[in-house]
GROMACS .gro file of C-alpha atoms in nm:
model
  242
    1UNK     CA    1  -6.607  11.689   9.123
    2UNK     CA    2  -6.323  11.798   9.100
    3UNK     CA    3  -6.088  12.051   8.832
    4UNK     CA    4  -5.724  12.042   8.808
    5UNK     CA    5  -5.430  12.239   8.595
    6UNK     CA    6  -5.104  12.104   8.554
    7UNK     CA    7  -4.787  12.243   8.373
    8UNK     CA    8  -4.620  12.043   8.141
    9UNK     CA    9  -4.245  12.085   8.119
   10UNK     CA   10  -4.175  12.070   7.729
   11UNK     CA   11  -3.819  12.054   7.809
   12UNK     CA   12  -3.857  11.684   7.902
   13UNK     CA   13  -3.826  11.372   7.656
   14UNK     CA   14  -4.106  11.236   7.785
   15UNK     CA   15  -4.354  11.525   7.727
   16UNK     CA   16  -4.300  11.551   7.389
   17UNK     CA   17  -4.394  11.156   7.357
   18UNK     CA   18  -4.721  11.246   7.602
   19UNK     CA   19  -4.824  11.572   7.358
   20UNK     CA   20  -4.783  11.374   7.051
   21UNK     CA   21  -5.000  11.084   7.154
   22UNK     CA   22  -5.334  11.098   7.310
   23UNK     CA   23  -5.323  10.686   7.383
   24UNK     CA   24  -5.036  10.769   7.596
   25UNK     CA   25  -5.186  11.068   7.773
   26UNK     CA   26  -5.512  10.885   7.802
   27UNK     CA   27  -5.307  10.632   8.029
   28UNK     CA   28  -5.082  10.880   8.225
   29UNK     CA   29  -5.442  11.088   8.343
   30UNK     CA   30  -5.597  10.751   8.469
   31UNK     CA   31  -5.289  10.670   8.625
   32UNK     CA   32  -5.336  10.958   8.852
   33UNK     CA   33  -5.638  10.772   8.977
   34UNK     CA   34  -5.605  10.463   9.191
   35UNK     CA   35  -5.941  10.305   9.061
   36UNK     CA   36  -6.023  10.504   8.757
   37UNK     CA   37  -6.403  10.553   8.705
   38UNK     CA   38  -6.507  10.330   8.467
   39UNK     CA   39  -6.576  10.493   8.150
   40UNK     CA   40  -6.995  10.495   8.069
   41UNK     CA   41  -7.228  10.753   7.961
   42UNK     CA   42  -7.449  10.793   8.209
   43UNK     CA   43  -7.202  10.885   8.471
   44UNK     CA   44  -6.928  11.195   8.553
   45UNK     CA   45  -6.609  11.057   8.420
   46UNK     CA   46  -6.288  11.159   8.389
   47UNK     CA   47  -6.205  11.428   8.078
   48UNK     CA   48  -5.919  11.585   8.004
   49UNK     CA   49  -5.736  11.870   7.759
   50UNK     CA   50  -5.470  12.016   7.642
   51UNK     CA   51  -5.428  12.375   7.608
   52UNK     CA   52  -5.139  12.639   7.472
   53UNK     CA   53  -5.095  12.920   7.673
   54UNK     CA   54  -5.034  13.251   7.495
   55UNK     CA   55  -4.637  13.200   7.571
   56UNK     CA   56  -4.720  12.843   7.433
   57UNK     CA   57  -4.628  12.657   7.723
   58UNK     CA   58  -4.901  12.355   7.697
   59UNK     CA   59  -5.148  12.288   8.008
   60UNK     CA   60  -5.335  11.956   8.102
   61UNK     CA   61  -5.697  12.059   8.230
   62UNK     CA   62  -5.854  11.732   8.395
   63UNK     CA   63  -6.232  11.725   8.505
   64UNK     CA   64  -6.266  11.372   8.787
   65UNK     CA   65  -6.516  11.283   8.981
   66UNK     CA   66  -6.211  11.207   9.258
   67UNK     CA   67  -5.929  11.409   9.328
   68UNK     CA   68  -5.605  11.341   9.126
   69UNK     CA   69  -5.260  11.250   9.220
   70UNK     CA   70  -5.042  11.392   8.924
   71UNK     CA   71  -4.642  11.296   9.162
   72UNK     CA   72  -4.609  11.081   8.861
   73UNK     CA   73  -4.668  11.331   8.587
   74UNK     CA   74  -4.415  11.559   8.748
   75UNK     CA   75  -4.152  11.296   8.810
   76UNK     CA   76  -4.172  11.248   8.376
   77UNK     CA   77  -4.293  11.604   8.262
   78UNK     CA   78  -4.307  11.843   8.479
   79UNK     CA   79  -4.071  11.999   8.741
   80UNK     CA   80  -3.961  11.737   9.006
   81UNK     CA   81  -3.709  11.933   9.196
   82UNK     CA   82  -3.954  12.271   9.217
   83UNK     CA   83  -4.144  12.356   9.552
   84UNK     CA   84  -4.437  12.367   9.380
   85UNK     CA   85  -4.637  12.055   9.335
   86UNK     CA   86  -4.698  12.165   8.952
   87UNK     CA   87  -5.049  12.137   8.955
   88UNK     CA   88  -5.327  12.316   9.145
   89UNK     CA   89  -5.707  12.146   9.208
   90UNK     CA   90  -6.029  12.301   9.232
   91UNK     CA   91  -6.329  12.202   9.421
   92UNK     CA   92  -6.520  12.209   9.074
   93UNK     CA   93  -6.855  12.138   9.271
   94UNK     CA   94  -6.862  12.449   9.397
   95UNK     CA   95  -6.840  12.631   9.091
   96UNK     CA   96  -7.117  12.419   8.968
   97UNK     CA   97  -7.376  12.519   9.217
   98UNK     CA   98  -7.340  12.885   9.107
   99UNK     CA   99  -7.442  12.864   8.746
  100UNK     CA  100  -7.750  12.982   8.701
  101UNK     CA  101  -8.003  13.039   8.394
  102UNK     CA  102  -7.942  13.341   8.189
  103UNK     CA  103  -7.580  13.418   8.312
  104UNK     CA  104  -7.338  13.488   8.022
  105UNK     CA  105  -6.990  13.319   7.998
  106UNK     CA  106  -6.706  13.258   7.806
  107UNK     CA  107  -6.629  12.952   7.698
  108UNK     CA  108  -6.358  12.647   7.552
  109UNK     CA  109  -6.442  12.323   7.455
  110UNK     CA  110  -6.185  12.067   7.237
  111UNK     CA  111  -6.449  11.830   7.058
  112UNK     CA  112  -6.495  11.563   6.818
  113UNK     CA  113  -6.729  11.700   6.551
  114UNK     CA  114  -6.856  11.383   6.405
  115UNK     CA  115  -7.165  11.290   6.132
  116UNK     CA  116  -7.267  10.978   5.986
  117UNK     CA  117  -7.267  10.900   5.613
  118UNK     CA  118  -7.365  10.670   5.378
  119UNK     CA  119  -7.151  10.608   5.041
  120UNK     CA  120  -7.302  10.773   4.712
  121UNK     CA  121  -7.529  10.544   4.564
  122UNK     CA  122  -7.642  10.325   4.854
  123UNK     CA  123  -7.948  10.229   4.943
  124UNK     CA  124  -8.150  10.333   5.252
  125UNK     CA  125  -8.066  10.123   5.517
  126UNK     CA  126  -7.702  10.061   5.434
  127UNK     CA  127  -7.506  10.092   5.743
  128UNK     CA  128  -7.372  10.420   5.799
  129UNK     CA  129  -7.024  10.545   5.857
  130UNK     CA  130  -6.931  10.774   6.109
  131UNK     CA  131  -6.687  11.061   6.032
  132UNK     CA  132  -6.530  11.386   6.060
  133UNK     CA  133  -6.708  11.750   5.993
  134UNK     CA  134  -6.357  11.866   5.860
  135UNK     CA  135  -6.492  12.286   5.759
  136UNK     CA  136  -6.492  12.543   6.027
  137UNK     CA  137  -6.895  12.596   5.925
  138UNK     CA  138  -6.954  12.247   5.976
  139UNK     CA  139  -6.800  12.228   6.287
  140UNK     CA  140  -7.005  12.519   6.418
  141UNK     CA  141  -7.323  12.367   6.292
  142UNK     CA  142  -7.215  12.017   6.508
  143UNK     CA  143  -7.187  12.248   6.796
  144UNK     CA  144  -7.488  12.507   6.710
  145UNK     CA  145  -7.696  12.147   6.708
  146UNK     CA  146  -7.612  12.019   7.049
  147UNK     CA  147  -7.634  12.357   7.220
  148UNK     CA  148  -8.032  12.322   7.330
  149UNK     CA  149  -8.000  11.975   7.500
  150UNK     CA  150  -7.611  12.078   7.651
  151UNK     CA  151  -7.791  12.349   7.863
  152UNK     CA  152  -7.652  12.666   7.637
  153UNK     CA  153  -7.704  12.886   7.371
  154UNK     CA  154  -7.404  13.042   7.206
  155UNK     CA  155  -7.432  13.428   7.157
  156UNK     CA  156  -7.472  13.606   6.872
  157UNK     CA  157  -7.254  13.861   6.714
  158UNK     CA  158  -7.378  14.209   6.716
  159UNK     CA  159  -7.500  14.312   6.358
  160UNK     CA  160  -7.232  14.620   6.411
  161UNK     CA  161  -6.964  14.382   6.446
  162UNK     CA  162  -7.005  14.133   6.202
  163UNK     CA  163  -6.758  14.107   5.894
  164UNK     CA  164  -6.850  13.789   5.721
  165UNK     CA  165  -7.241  13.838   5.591
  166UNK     CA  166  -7.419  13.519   5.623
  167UNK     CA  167  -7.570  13.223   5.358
  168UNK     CA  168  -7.835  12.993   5.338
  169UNK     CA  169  -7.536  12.734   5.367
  170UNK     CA  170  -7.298  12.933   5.618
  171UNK     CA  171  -7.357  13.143   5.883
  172UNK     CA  172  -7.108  13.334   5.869
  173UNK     CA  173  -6.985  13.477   6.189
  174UNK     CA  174  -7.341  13.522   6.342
  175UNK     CA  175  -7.245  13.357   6.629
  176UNK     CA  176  -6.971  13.459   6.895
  177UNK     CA  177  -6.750  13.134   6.870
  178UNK     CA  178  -6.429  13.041   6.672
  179UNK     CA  179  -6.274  12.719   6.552
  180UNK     CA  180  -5.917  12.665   6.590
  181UNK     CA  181  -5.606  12.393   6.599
  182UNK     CA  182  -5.737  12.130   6.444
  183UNK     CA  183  -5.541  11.846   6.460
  184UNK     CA  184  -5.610  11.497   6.305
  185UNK     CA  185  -5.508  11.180   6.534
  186UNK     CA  186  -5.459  10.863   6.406
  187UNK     CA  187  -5.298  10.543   6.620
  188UNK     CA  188  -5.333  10.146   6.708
  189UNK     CA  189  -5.426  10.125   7.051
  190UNK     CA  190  -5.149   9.864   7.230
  191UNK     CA  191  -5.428   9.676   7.477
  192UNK     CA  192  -5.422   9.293   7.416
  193UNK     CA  193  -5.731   9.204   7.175
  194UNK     CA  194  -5.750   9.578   7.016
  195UNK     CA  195  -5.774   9.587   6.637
  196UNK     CA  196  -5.762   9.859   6.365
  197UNK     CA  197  -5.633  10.202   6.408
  198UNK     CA  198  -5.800  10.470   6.631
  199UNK     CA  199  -5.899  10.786   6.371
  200UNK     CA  200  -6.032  11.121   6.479
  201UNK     CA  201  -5.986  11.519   6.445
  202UNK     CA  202  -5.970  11.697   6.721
  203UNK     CA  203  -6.063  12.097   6.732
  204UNK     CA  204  -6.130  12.382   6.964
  205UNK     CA  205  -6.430  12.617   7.034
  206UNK     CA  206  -6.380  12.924   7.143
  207UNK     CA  207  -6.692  13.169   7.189
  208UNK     CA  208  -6.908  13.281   7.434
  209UNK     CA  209  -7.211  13.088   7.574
  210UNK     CA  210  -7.572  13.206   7.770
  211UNK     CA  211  -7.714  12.962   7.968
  212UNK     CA  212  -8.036  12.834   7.927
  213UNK     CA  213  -8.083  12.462   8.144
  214UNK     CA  214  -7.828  12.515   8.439
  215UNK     CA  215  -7.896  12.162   8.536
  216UNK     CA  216  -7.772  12.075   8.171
  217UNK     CA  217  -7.528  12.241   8.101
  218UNK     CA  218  -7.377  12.080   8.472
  219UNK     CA  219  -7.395  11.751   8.323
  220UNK     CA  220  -7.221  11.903   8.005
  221UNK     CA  221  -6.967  11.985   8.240
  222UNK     CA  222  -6.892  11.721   8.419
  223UNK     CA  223  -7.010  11.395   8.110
  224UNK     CA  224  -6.859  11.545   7.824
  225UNK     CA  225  -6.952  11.653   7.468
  226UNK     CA  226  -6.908  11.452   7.157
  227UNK     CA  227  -6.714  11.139   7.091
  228UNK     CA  228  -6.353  11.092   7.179
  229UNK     CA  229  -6.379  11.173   7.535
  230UNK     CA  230  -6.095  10.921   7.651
  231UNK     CA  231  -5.852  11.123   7.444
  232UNK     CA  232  -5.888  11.486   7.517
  233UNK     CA  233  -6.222  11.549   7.345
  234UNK     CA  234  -6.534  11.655   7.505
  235UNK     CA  235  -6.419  11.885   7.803
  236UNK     CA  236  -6.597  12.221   7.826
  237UNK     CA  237  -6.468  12.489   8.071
  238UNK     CA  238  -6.579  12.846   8.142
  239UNK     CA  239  -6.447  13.153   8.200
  240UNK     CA  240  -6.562  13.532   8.298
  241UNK     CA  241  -6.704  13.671   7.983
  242UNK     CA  242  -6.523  13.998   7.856
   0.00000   0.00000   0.00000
């Protein structure tokens, strides 16, 4: 496995089209793979995300099974006449073998927090549609729910540092983790024989994990979390924990 940064240049035409459109980015990261993985469940796959810096320059995180050639992401967004490649991979694997139960770690993960719902009035066994948790409670309840079996438990906030007192219905800031940029993402893929528009909100996690199933949480790691996973949902990645 492998884990790879590049720099976007958001200078260039082109990377305003590729940060505006996750169909298009979802085709410029498996272009960076001769035979792309094929895209299943019960296999490491290929995830990606996008992240803003603190000066706001935007980064492409990919997690692959192989190791990715990104020339043609430079040659349209990045820096193509710079010394630098642009973009720096990890030997992810590595890192994996050192997590261990009980270690504490920061973390970020862009996800698809989805539910399934029925219309008001219908009766049981109607078919159920799936869609968006679109509150920053429900959000953390999606997360708080798929914690156990993704090999983690997300901290809690010291009672001295709490500030928002918790409810039967929201839990206030009991846990250490944060919700930010969401962004709703709505498109018609361009593949010969797709129909009907793609739909989905995309948000971030921020927070601080513990973990509890090492061998889990790998798999979290390197399969994703959530739905959406072909454009930019579902990658988790960890940092030192301050």
């Amino acid at each position: 496995m492998y884990l790879t940064r590049f720099r976007i240049n958001t200078a260039r035409t082109e990377a305003r089209r590729l940060l505006g459109s996750p169909h298009f980015m979802h085709g410029a990261v498996n272009m960076a793979f001769p035979t792309p993985p094929p895209l299943q469940e019960q296999g490491p796959r290929v995830l990606w995300r996008l992240d803003h810096s603190p000066s706001g320059r935007p980064d492409l995180f990919i997690v692959s099974p192989g190791k990715p050639d990104l020339t043609h992401l430079v040659e349209q967004v990045g820096w193509p006449k710079a010394e630098e490649p642009g973009w720096t991979t990890f030997a992810y694997a590595e890192f994996l073998d050192t997590l261990k139960q009980g270690d504490t770690w920061g973390f970020r993960l862009t996800a698809n927090p989805v539910h399934h719902i029925r219309k008001p009035g219908s009766a049981e066994g109607t078919p159920t549609k799936r869609t968006a948790h679109l509150t920053p409670k429900h959000q953390v309840r999606w997360l708080l729910e798929r914690q156990k079996a993704a090999g983690f438990e997300i901290t809690r906030t010291p009672d001295a540092r709490r500030l928002l007192p918790g409810t039967d219905d929201d839990p206030g800031d009991e846990h250490e983790v944060i919700v930010h940029n969401r962004v709703p993402h709505q498109f018609r893929k361009r593949e010969p024989g797709s129909r009907g528009d793609v739909r989905f909100v995309r948000v971030t996690f921020d927070g601080r994990l513990r973990i509890t199933d090492p061998d889990a949480l790998r798999r979290t790691l390197t399969h994703g979390l959530g739905k959406a996973k072909a454009y930019g949902c579902g990658l988790m990645t960890l940092a030192p924990a301050r």
